[in-house]
Coordinates of C-alpha atoms and ligand atoms in Angstrom, one line a residue:
X17 CA 62.3 -82.5 206.4
X18 CA 61.2 -86.0 207.0
X19 CA 59.6 -88.3 204.4
X20 CA 57.0 -91.0 204.6
X21 CA 58.6 -94.3 205.9
X22 CA 56.5 -96.1 203.2
X23 CA 57.5 -96.8 199.6
X24 CA 56.0 -94.5 197.1
X25 CA 52.8 -95.6 195.3
X26 CA 52.1 -95.0 191.6
X27 CA 49.5 -92.2 190.9
X28 CA 47.9 -92.7 187.5
X29 CA 47.6 -89.6 185.3
X30 CA 43.8 -90.2 185.0
X31 CA 40.5 -88.6 186.0
X32 CA 38.7 -89.8 189.1
X33 CA 36.2 -91.7 187.0
X34 CA 38.8 -93.5 184.9
X35 CA 40.9 -94.4 187.9
X36 CA 37.9 -95.8 189.9
X37 CA 35.8 -97.3 187.2
X38 CA 37.8 -97.4 184.0
X39 CA 39.4 -100.7 184.4
X40 CA 36.7 -102.5 186.6
X41 CA 37.0 -106.3 186.3
X42 CA 33.8 -107.9 184.8
X43 CA 33.6 -110.1 187.9
X44 CA 33.2 -107.0 190.1
X45 CA 30.3 -105.5 188.2
X46 CA 27.7 -107.5 190.1
X47 CA 29.1 -106.7 193.5
X48 CA 27.0 -104.4 195.6
X49 CA 28.5 -100.9 195.6
X50 CA 25.8 -99.3 197.9
X51 CA 23.2 -100.4 200.3
X52 CA 20.7 -97.9 201.7
X53 CA 20.9 -98.5 205.4
X54 CA 17.3 -97.1 205.8
X55 CA 15.5 -99.1 203.1
X56 CA 17.9 -101.9 202.3
X57 CA 17.8 -101.0 198.6
X58 CA 21.0 -102.3 196.8
X59 CA 22.9 -100.7 193.9
X60 CA 25.5 -102.9 192.0
X61 CA 28.7 -101.5 190.5
X62 CA 27.1 -102.2 187.1
X63 CA 24.1 -100.1 188.0
X64 CA 26.2 -97.3 189.6
X65 CA 28.5 -97.0 186.6
X66 CA 25.5 -97.0 184.2
X67 CA 23.8 -94.2 186.3
X68 CA 27.0 -92.2 186.5
X69 CA 27.3 -92.2 182.7
X70 CA 23.6 -91.5 182.1
X71 CA 23.8 -88.6 184.4
X72 CA 26.9 -87.2 182.7
X73 CA 25.0 -87.5 179.4
X74 CA 22.1 -85.6 180.8
X75 CA 24.3 -82.9 182.2
X76 CA 26.2 -82.5 178.9
X77 CA 22.8 -82.2 177.1
X78 CA 22.0 -79.4 179.5
X79 CA 25.2 -77.7 178.5
X80 CA 27.1 -78.6 181.7
X81 CA 30.7 -79.5 181.3
X82 CA 34.3 -78.4 181.9
X83 CA 34.3 -75.0 183.6
X84 CA 30.8 -75.4 185.2
X85 CA 30.3 -75.8 188.9
X86 CA 27.4 -78.0 190.1
X87 CA 26.3 -78.0 193.8
X88 CA 25.4 -81.3 195.5
X89 CA 23.4 -80.8 198.7
X90 CA 22.1 -84.1 200.1
X91 CA 22.5 -86.4 203.1
X92 CA 24.2 -89.8 202.7
X93 CA 22.0 -91.7 200.3
X94 CA 23.1 -94.1 197.5
X95 CA 22.1 -91.5 194.8
X96 CA 24.8 -89.2 196.2
X97 CA 27.4 -91.4 194.6
X98 CA 25.7 -91.3 191.3
X99 CA 25.4 -87.5 191.3
X100 CA 28.9 -86.9 192.7
X101 CA 30.6 -89.1 190.1
X102 CA 28.2 -88.0 187.3
X103 CA 29.2 -84.4 187.8
X104 CA 32.9 -85.3 187.6
X105 CA 32.4 -87.6 184.7
X106 CA 30.7 -84.7 182.8
X107 CA 33.9 -82.7 183.3
X108 CA 32.2 -80.2 185.7
X109 CA 33.3 -79.3 189.2
X110 CA 31.3 -80.6 192.2
X111 CA 30.8 -78.4 195.2
X112 CA 29.3 -80.3 198.1
X113 CA 27.1 -78.5 200.5
X114 CA 26.5 -79.3 204.2
X115 CA 23.0 -80.8 204.6
X116 CA 22.5 -78.8 207.9
X117 CA 23.0 -75.4 206.3
X118 CA 20.2 -72.8 206.3
X119 CA 19.2 -70.8 203.1
X120 CA 21.7 -68.0 203.8
X121 CA 24.6 -70.5 204.2
X122 CA 23.7 -72.4 201.1
X123 CA 23.4 -69.2 199.1
X124 CA 26.8 -68.0 200.3
X125 CA 28.4 -71.2 199.1
X126 CA 26.5 -71.2 195.8
X127 CA 27.7 -67.7 195.1
X128 CA 31.3 -68.2 196.3
X129 CA 31.6 -71.4 194.2
X130 CA 29.8 -69.9 191.2
X131 CA 27.4 -72.9 191.0
X132 CA 24.9 -72.8 188.1
X133 CA 23.0 -76.0 189.0
X134 CA 22.0 -77.7 192.2
X135 CA 21.0 -81.2 193.2
X136 CA 19.1 -81.6 196.5
X137 CA 16.5 -83.8 198.2
X138 CA 12.9 -83.0 198.9
X139 CA 13.2 -82.6 202.7
X140 CA 15.9 -79.9 202.1
X141 CA 14.2 -78.3 199.1
X142 CA 12.7 -75.2 200.9
X143 CA 16.1 -73.9 202.0
X144 CA 17.9 -75.1 198.8
X145 CA 15.3 -73.5 196.5
X146 CA 15.4 -70.2 198.5
X147 CA 19.2 -70.1 198.1
X148 CA 19.2 -71.2 194.4
X149 CA 16.5 -68.7 193.4
X150 CA 18.3 -65.9 195.2
X151 CA 21.4 -66.7 193.1
X152 CA 19.4 -66.7 189.9
X153 CA 19.5 -70.5 189.4
X154 CA 16.3 -71.4 187.5
X155 CA 13.9 -74.2 188.7
X156 CA 14.9 -76.5 185.8
X157 CA 18.4 -76.4 187.1
X158 CA 17.4 -77.5 190.6
X159 CA 17.1 -81.2 190.5
X160 CA 15.4 -83.0 193.4
X161 CA 16.9 -86.5 193.7
X162 CA 13.7 -88.1 195.0
X163 CA 11.4 -85.7 193.0
X164 CA 9.3 -82.7 193.9
X165 CA 6.6 -80.6 192.1
X166 CA 8.1 -78.2 189.5
X167 CA 11.6 -79.8 189.5
X168 CA 13.2 -82.7 187.6
X169 CA 14.1 -85.8 189.6
X170 CA 17.2 -87.9 189.3
X171 CA 15.3 -90.7 187.6
X172 CA 13.9 -88.2 185.0
X173 CA 17.5 -87.5 184.0
X174 CA 18.7 -91.1 184.1
X175 CA 15.7 -92.3 182.0
X176 CA 16.9 -90.2 179.1
X177 CA 19.7 -92.7 178.8
X178 CA 22.0 -90.3 177.0
X179 CA 25.6 -91.4 176.5
X180 CA 28.3 -89.8 178.6
X181 CA 30.2 -87.1 176.7
X182 CA 33.8 -87.2 175.6
X183 CA 35.5 -84.7 177.9
X184 CA 39.1 -83.6 177.9
X185 CA 41.0 -81.9 180.7
X186 CA 44.3 -82.1 182.5
X187 CA 43.8 -84.2 185.7
X188 CA 46.7 -82.3 187.4
X189 CA 45.1 -78.9 187.1
X190 CA 41.4 -79.4 186.5
X191 CA 39.3 -78.7 189.6
X192 CA 37.3 -81.8 190.3
X193 CA 35.7 -80.7 193.6
X194 CA 35.3 -77.6 195.7
X195 CA 34.6 -78.9 199.2
X196 CA 34.5 -76.3 202.0
X197 CA 36.6 -76.6 205.1
X198 CA 34.6 -77.3 208.3
X199 CA 34.5 -73.7 209.5
X200 CA 35.9 -74.7 212.9
X201 CA 38.1 -71.6 213.2
X202 CA 36.3 -69.1 211.0
X203 CA 34.3 -69.0 207.8
X204 CA 34.5 -72.2 205.7
X205 CA 37.0 -71.8 202.9
X206 CA 36.4 -73.2 199.4
X207 CA 39.3 -75.6 198.6
X208 CA 40.2 -76.4 195.0
X209 CA 41.1 -80.0 194.6
X210 CA 42.2 -81.5 191.3
X211 CA 41.4 -84.9 189.9
X212 CA 45.0 -85.7 190.6
X213 CA 44.7 -84.6 194.2
X214 CA 41.7 -87.0 194.7
X215 CA 43.3 -89.9 192.7
X216 CA 46.5 -89.5 194.7
X217 CA 44.9 -89.6 198.1
X218 CA 43.0 -92.8 197.2
X219 CA 46.3 -94.4 196.0
X220 CA 48.2 -93.1 199.0
X221 CA 45.6 -94.4 201.5
X222 CA 45.1 -97.9 200.0
X223 CA 48.1 -99.6 201.6
X224 CA 47.5 -97.9 205.0
X225 CA 43.7 -98.4 205.3
X226 CA 43.6 -102.1 204.3
X227 CA 40.0 -102.1 202.8
X228 CA 39.0 -105.1 200.8
X229 CA 36.1 -105.9 198.4
X230 CA 34.4 -108.0 201.1
X231 CA 34.2 -105.1 203.5
X232 CA 30.9 -103.6 204.3
X233 CA 31.7 -100.1 205.2
X234 CA 29.3 -98.0 207.2
X235 CA 29.0 -94.6 205.5
X236 CA 27.7 -92.4 208.4
X237 CA 30.4 -89.6 208.0
X238 CA 28.9 -87.1 205.6
X239 CA 29.9 -87.5 201.9
X240 CA 29.9 -83.7 201.5
X241 CA 32.9 -83.4 203.8
X242 CA 36.3 -84.3 202.4
X243 CA 36.8 -87.2 204.8
X244 CA 33.6 -89.0 203.7
X245 CA 34.2 -88.0 200.1
X246 CA 37.7 -89.5 199.8
X247 CA 37.6 -92.4 202.2
X248 CA 34.1 -93.6 201.5
X249 CA 32.9 -92.4 198.0
X250 CA 36.3 -92.8 196.4
X251 CA 38.5 -95.2 198.3
X252 CA 35.8 -97.7 199.3
X253 CA 34.4 -97.8 195.8
X254 CA 37.9 -98.2 194.3
X255 CA 38.3 -101.3 196.5
X256 CA 34.9 -102.6 195.3
X257 CA 33.7 -102.7 198.8
X258 CA 30.1 -102.1 199.8
X259 CA 29.0 -98.8 201.3
X260 CA 26.1 -98.9 203.7
X261 CA 24.6 -95.4 203.8
X262 CA 23.2 -93.7 206.8
X263 CA 21.7 -90.2 206.3
X264 CA 22.2 -88.8 209.8
X265 CA 23.8 -90.0 213.0
X266 CA 21.5 -91.5 215.6
X267 CA 23.2 -93.9 218.1
X268 CA 20.4 -96.6 218.1
X269 CA 20.1 -96.5 214.3
X270 CA 23.8 -96.6 213.9
X271 CA 24.1 -99.7 216.0
X272 CA 21.1 -101.3 214.3
X273 CA 22.6 -100.8 210.9
X274 CA 25.9 -102.2 211.9
X275 CA 24.1 -105.3 213.3
X276 CA 21.6 -105.8 210.5
X277 CA 24.0 -105.2 207.6
X278 CA 26.9 -107.0 209.3
X279 CA 29.2 -103.9 208.8
X280 CA 32.9 -104.8 209.1
X281 CA 34.7 -101.4 208.8
X282 CA 33.3 -98.3 210.4
X283 CA 34.7 -94.8 209.8
X284 CA 33.9 -92.3 212.6
X285 CA 34.8 -89.0 214.2
X286 CA 35.6 -88.8 217.9
X287 CA 32.1 -87.9 219.1
X288 CA 30.9 -91.4 218.0
X289 CA 33.9 -93.0 219.8
X290 CA 32.7 -91.3 223.0
X291 CA 29.3 -92.8 222.6
X292 CA 30.7 -96.3 221.7
X293 CA 32.9 -96.2 224.8
X294 CA 30.3 -94.9 227.3
X295 CA 26.7 -95.4 226.2
X296 CA 24.7 -98.3 227.7
X297 CA 22.8 -98.9 224.4
X298 CA 25.9 -100.3 222.8
X299 CA 25.5 -103.6 224.9
X300 CA 22.1 -104.2 223.3
X301 CA 23.4 -104.9 219.8
X302 CA 25.5 -107.5 218.1
X303 CA 28.5 -105.7 216.7
X304 CA 30.6 -108.8 216.2
X305 CA 30.9 -108.2 212.5
X306 CA 33.1 -105.1 213.0
X307 CA 36.8 -105.7 212.6
X308 CA 38.0 -102.1 212.5
X309 CA 36.9 -98.7 213.6
X310 CA 38.8 -95.8 212.1
X311 CA 38.6 -92.3 213.6
X312 CA 39.6 -89.0 212.1
X313 CA 38.7 -85.3 211.8
X314 CA 39.5 -84.4 215.4
X315 CA 41.7 -85.8 218.2
X316 CA 40.9 -89.2 219.5
X317 CA 42.1 -89.8 223.1
X318 CA 44.1 -93.0 223.3
X319 CA 42.4 -94.3 226.5
X320 CA 39.0 -93.7 224.9
X321 CA 40.1 -95.5 221.8
X322 CA 41.3 -98.5 223.8
X323 CA 38.0 -98.6 225.7
X324 CA 36.1 -98.8 222.4
X325 CA 38.5 -101.6 221.2
X326 CA 37.9 -103.6 224.3
X327 CA 34.2 -103.1 224.4
X328 CA 33.6 -104.0 220.8
X329 CA 36.5 -106.6 220.4
X330 CA 37.8 -104.8 217.3
X331 CA 40.9 -102.8 216.3
X332 CA 40.8 -99.1 216.5
X333 CA 42.8 -96.8 214.2
X334 CA 43.3 -93.1 213.8
X335 CA 44.1 -90.8 210.9
X336 CA 44.8 -87.1 210.5
X337 CA 44.1 -84.8 207.6
X338 CA 42.5 -81.7 206.4
X339 CA 40.4 -80.5 203.4
X340 CA 43.5 -78.9 202.0
X341 CA 45.2 -82.3 201.9
X342 CA 42.4 -84.2 200.1
X343 CA 42.4 -85.0 203.2
X344 CA 44.5 -87.8 204.6
X345 CA 48.2 -87.2 205.3
X346 CA 48.7 -89.5 208.3
X347 CA 47.3 -92.8 209.5
X348 CA 48.0 -95.6 211.9
X349 CA 48.3 -98.5 209.5
X350 CA 45.6 -101.1 209.5
X351 CA 48.3 -103.8 209.7
X352 CA 50.1 -102.2 212.7
X353 CA 48.9 -104.6 215.4
X354 CA 49.1 -103.2 218.9
X355 CA 50.0 -99.7 217.6
X356 CA 49.6 -97.0 220.2
X357 CA 46.7 -94.7 219.7
X358 CA 48.5 -91.7 221.1
X359 CA 49.6 -90.7 217.6
X360 CA 48.0 -90.2 214.2
X361 CA 50.4 -92.8 212.7
X362 CA 52.9 -92.4 210.0
X363 CA 53.1 -90.1 207.0
X364 CA 51.3 -91.4 203.9
X365 CA 53.4 -92.5 200.9
X366 CA 54.6 -89.8 198.4
X367 CA 54.6 -87.2 201.2
X368 CA 57.2 -85.0 202.9
X369 CA 56.7 -83.1 206.2
X370 CA 58.4 -80.4 208.2
X371 CA 57.9 -79.3 211.8
X372 CA 58.8 -75.7 212.3
X373 CA 58.8 -73.2 215.1
X374 CA 55.7 -71.1 214.4
X375 CA 57.4 -67.9 215.6
X376 CA 60.8 -68.2 213.9
X377 CA 60.1 -70.6 211.1
X378 CA 63.2 -72.6 212.1
X379 CA 62.9 -76.3 211.6
X380 CA 63.1 -78.6 214.7
X381 CA 65.7 -81.3 215.0
X382 CA 64.3 -84.7 214.1
X383 CA 65.1 -87.8 216.2
X384 CA 67.3 -90.5 214.7
X385 CA 65.4 -93.0 212.7
X386 CA 64.3 -95.9 214.9
X387 CA 65.1 -94.2 218.2
X388 CA 62.3 -93.7 220.7
X389 CA 62.9 -90.0 221.0
X390 CA 60.4 -87.3 220.1
X391 CA 61.1 -84.0 218.4
X392 CA 60.2 -80.6 219.8
X393 CA 56.7 -79.4 219.0
X394 CA 56.1 -77.1 216.1
X395 CA 53.8 -76.4 213.2
X396 CA 53.4 -79.3 210.8
X397 CA 53.9 -78.6 207.1
X398 CA 53.1 -81.2 204.5
X399 CA 54.0 -81.6 200.8
X400 CA 52.8 -84.2 198.3
X401 CA 50.5 -84.9 195.4
X402 CA 47.4 -84.5 197.6
X403 CA 48.1 -80.8 198.4
X404 CA 45.3 -78.6 197.2
X405 CA 45.7 -76.2 194.2
X406 CA 44.6 -73.3 196.4
X407 CA 41.7 -71.6 198.1
X408 CA 39.0 -70.5 195.7
X409 CA 39.0 -66.7 195.1
X410 CA 41.4 -66.1 198.0
X411 CA 44.9 -65.7 196.8
X412 CA 46.1 -64.0 200.0
X413 CA 45.0 -67.0 202.1
X414 CA 46.5 -69.4 199.5
X415 CA 49.9 -67.5 199.7
X416 CA 49.8 -67.6 203.5
X417 CA 49.1 -71.3 203.6
X418 CA 51.1 -72.7 200.6
X419 CA 54.9 -72.2 200.4
X420 CA 56.5 -71.8 197.0
X421 CA 58.2 -75.2 197.4
X422 CA 54.8 -76.9 197.8
X423 CA 54.7 -77.2 201.6
X424 CA 51.3 -76.5 203.1
X425 CA 50.9 -75.0 206.6
X426 CA 48.5 -77.2 208.5
X427 CA 48.0 -74.8 211.4
X428 CA 48.4 -77.8 213.7
X429 CA 51.2 -78.2 216.3
X430 CA 52.8 -81.6 216.1
X431 CA 55.8 -83.7 217.0
X432 CA 57.5 -86.7 215.3
X433 CA 59.1 -89.7 216.9
X434 CA 62.0 -91.8 215.7
X435 CA 59.6 -94.5 214.5
X436 CA 58.0 -91.9 212.2
X437 CA 54.8 -91.5 214.1
X438 CA 53.4 -88.0 214.3
X439 CA 51.5 -86.7 217.3
X440 CA 49.1 -83.8 216.9
X441 CA 49.0 -81.6 220.0
X442 CA 46.6 -78.9 219.2
X443 CA 45.6 -76.3 216.6
X444 CA 48.1 -73.4 216.8
X445 CA 45.2 -71.0 217.1
X446 CA 43.6 -72.9 220.0
X447 CA 46.6 -73.1 222.4
X448 CA 45.8 -71.4 225.7
X449 CA 48.7 -69.2 226.9
X450 CA 48.8 -69.3 230.7
X451 CA 51.6 -67.1 232.1
X452 CA 53.7 -67.9 229.1
X453 CA 53.0 -71.6 229.3
X454 CA 51.1 -73.3 226.5
X455 CA 48.1 -75.4 227.4
X456 CA 46.4 -77.7 224.8
X457 CA 42.7 -77.8 225.3
X458 CA 42.6 -81.3 223.6
X459 CA 44.7 -82.7 226.4
X460 CA 42.4 -81.5 229.1
X461 CA 39.3 -82.6 227.2
X462 CA 40.8 -86.1 226.9
X463 CA 41.5 -86.1 230.6
X464 CA 38.0 -85.0 231.5
X465 CA 36.4 -87.7 229.3
X466 CA 38.2 -90.2 231.5
X467 CA 36.2 -89.0 234.5
X468 CA 33.4 -91.6 235.2
X469 CA 30.7 -88.9 235.8
X470 CA 31.5 -87.0 232.5
X471 CA 29.7 -87.7 229.3
X472 CA 31.4 -85.0 227.2
X473 CA 33.6 -82.0 227.6
X474 CA 35.3 -79.0 225.9
X475 CA 37.9 -76.6 227.0
X476 CA 38.6 -73.0 225.9
X477 CA 40.7 -70.1 227.2
X478 CA 38.9 -67.3 229.0
X479 CA 40.2 -64.2 230.7
X480 CA 40.2 -64.1 234.5
X481 CA 39.8 -60.9 236.5
X482 CA 43.4 -59.9 235.9
X483 CA 43.1 -60.3 232.1
X484 CA 45.1 -63.6 232.2
X485 CA 44.0 -66.4 229.9
X486 CA 42.9 -69.5 231.9
X487 CA 41.5 -72.8 230.9
X488 CA 37.7 -73.2 231.3
X489 CA 35.9 -76.5 231.0
X490 CA 32.4 -77.0 229.7
X491 CA 31.1 -80.3 231.0
X492 CA 28.2 -82.6 230.2
X493 CA 27.5 -85.0 233.1
X494 CA 26.4 -88.6 232.6
X495 CA 22.7 -89.0 233.4
X496 CA 22.1 -89.3 237.2
X497 CA 25.6 -88.0 238.1
X498 CA 26.2 -85.1 240.3
X499 CA 29.7 -83.5 240.8
X500 CA 30.6 -80.0 241.9
X501 CA 32.8 -77.7 239.9
X502 CA 35.2 -77.6 242.9
X503 CA 35.4 -81.4 243.0
X504 CA 36.1 -81.6 239.3
X505 CA 38.8 -78.9 239.4
X506 CA 40.5 -80.7 242.3
X507 CA 40.3 -84.0 240.4
X508 CA 42.1 -82.4 237.4
X509 CA 44.6 -80.6 239.6
X510 CA 45.8 -84.0 240.9
X511 CA 46.5 -85.1 237.4
X512 CA 48.2 -82.2 235.6
X513 CA 51.1 -79.8 235.9
X514 CA 50.1 -76.6 237.8
X515 CA 49.8 -74.4 234.7
X516 CA 47.3 -76.8 233.1
X517 CA 44.8 -76.6 236.0
X518 CA 41.3 -76.0 235.0
X519 CA 40.2 -72.8 236.7
X520 CA 36.6 -72.4 235.6
X521 CA 33.9 -75.0 235.1
X522 CA 30.4 -74.7 233.5
X523 CA 27.9 -77.5 233.3
X524 CA 26.1 -77.6 230.0
X525 CA 23.6 -79.9 228.3
X526 CA 25.6 -80.5 225.1
X527 CA 28.9 -79.6 223.5
X528 CA 28.5 -77.8 220.2
X529 CA 29.9 -79.9 217.4
X530 CA 30.1 -79.5 213.6
X531 CA 28.6 -82.0 211.1
X532 CA 32.1 -83.4 210.5
X533 CA 32.5 -84.1 214.3
X534 CA 34.6 -81.2 215.6
X535 CA 34.1 -79.4 218.8
X536 CA 33.0 -75.8 217.9
X537 CA 35.1 -74.0 220.5
X538 CA 34.5 -70.7 218.6
X539 CA 30.8 -71.1 219.5
X540 CA 31.7 -71.5 223.2
X541 CA 33.9 -68.4 223.0
X542 CA 31.2 -66.4 221.3
X543 CA 28.7 -67.4 224.1
X544 CA 31.3 -66.5 226.7
X545 CA 31.7 -63.0 225.1
X546 CA 28.0 -62.4 225.3
X547 CA 27.0 -61.3 228.8
X548 CA 24.4 -63.7 230.3
X549 CA 20.8 -62.7 229.8
X550 CA 21.5 -60.6 226.7
Ligands
ATP609 P1 38.4 -74.5 209.2 O1 39.7 -74.7 208.5 O2 37.3 -74.0 208.3 O3 38.5 -73.7 210.4 P2 38.7 -77.3 209.9 O4 40.1 -77.0 210.0 O5 38.1 -78.0 211.1 O6 37.9 -76.0 209.6 P3 38.8 -79.6 208.2 O7 39.6 -79.4 206.9 O8 37.6 -80.4 208.1 O9 38.3 -78.1 208.6 O10 39.6 -80.2 209.4 C1 41.0 -80.2 209.4 C2 41.5 -80.1 210.8 O11 41.0 -81.1 211.7 C3 43.0 -80.2 211.0 O12 43.7 -79.1 210.7 C4 43.1 -80.6 212.5 O13 43.1 -79.5 213.3 C5 41.9 -81.4 212.7 N1 42.1 -82.9 212.7 C6 41.8 -83.8 211.8 N2 42.2 -85.0 212.2 C7 42.7 -84.9 213.4 C8 43.2 -85.8 214.3 N3 43.3 -87.2 214.1 N4 43.7 -85.3 215.5 C9 43.7 -84.0 215.8 N5 43.2 -83.1 214.9 C10 42.7 -83.5 213.8
MG610 MG1 41.3 -75.9 208.7

C-alpha cells in the first residue's frame, strides 16, 4: 500500500456540532457565517449557533432524537445550515434529498432512509408533500422553511426558544448523515456516515484546502450532496469563513454573485469550468476577487483547468472523492504553486491507498518515492477514518465494497506517481473495450472539449454492426459553429492511438448531467438502446 505523504492530523472524538461550534472564539461570533446570494441577508455565527440550538430544542420537544431520521429537501439557502446542524445537534440522523427529485424519487428515499419528518421549502412542497403523505408522515411533521398553509415554518419552531437537549452517542458509530450517492451508475445508494467520518474529513481537508476566515466562499454546489455538505457546510464553517449561497446554477447569476459579494474561493464541478473557460459572458463581470477555484466530483481536464486559471487570473485546484469517503480522499494542495492539473493531487492525511488489478486483485508495483515514474493502472482502494460505516440496508453491497481490513473499493481506475500524486483514469464500469484495448471515455471527452467548435461532449461505448464495442461521441456545438461528423472524427484520429478513434458522432443540444455535475452516460446509453421514434 502507499500512505499519505502528509503528516497525520488529530481527529477529535467529538460530535460534528461540538467540533465545529463547541469551542468557537468569542471574537468569531459576530463574523458572518452565511450570506444569501439572492437577497443579501446575513446570518452571523452567533445567530447560526442560536438557531441550531433552538431547532434542536424544538426537535427534541417533538420527540425527535437519537435513532430518528429527518429528511432535508431544500436548495442552497442559509436556513439549510440551521436545519442540517440542528438535526445533528438533536442527535437525529439527517438524510439530504436532491432538490430536483420528483415525488416518486423523494418517496423512495424517505422510505429507504426511514425518515419520520421532513423539512422542505414552499416551491418544492407539492412533490415533497405527495411523497411524505404516501409514507405516512403527517402534515405537522412536514416543516416548510419559508412557511406554507397547514405546515409549521422554521421560524415557528425557532421562536419557541427551547433549549437544546442533552444527547449522548458514540461519535464513531452513530450515523450523523445518510446522503445518497449521485446515481451515476445505477440507483443512488444510501451511505451511512458517522459523526467521526464527517469530523475526520473536515480535519483531513483543512491543511490541503487552505480556507481562512476572511474567505468568502461561493456555495453553488448543492449542500444535499456530500461534496457541498462537507466542504461548504462543515469545512468552511469550521474555518469561520463566509458562505455565499446560491440556490441553483445559472451562469449570469453565478458571475453576478461572485462580483457583487467579492467571493474569493469558489468550489465547482467540471461543467462550470467548461462555462468559465468558454462562455463569452465571463468577460462582462469583475471576477478579480477570486483567488482559487476548486473542482471536484468528476474529471477536470488539465488544459481546460489552465484555460480557466489564465482567463480569471486565479489558481485552479482539483480534488477527488466519493460519498463513501465523506467524500474527499485526494486533493491538489492549495499551497502547491504550479501543480499540474493532470492529477487529483496527493492522498489526504490519515489515509492509506492501494492500487490493484481489478481482475486478479494483485497489487501493482509502486514507483520509488520521489521518482517521476508512474505505476500501472488498477482499481484504487482507500482506507482511513473517513471511510463510511456501510450502505444502508444493503449488506451485500457493503461486503462487496468494504474489505475486512477497512479498504474501500472506489470503483475507479487510477495510477500513482513517485511524487505521491494520483491520476484517475476512468470508472472501471465505464471503460470501453475495443478489440481487447481499453479506452477511457473521459480522455476522449477532454480532447473533444479542446476543439474550438465544441461547447460540450460525452463519450460512451456502443456496439457496431459486428457486435464490437466502439467509442461514440455526443457533441454540443458552440453557437454558430458547423462541423461534420466526418471532420470531427478525422480531427480526433490525428490525435489519438488507433484503438481510441471515435467511430460514431451524434450532435445533440445538451449533455445530460446530474445535480452534482456528473455526465449521465447511463442516460445516453438508455437513449441509444431505445430505437429512434419509439
Ligand atoms: P453512484 O455511485 O450512485 O453511481 P457516483 O459514484 O457518481 O454515483 P458520488 O459519490 O457523488 O456518486 O461520486 C463519486 C465518483 O465521482 C467517484 O467514484 C469518481 O468516479 C467520480 N469523481 C469524483 N471526483 C473526481 C475527479 N476529480 N476526477 C474523476 N472522477 C471523479
Ligand atoms: Mg459511486
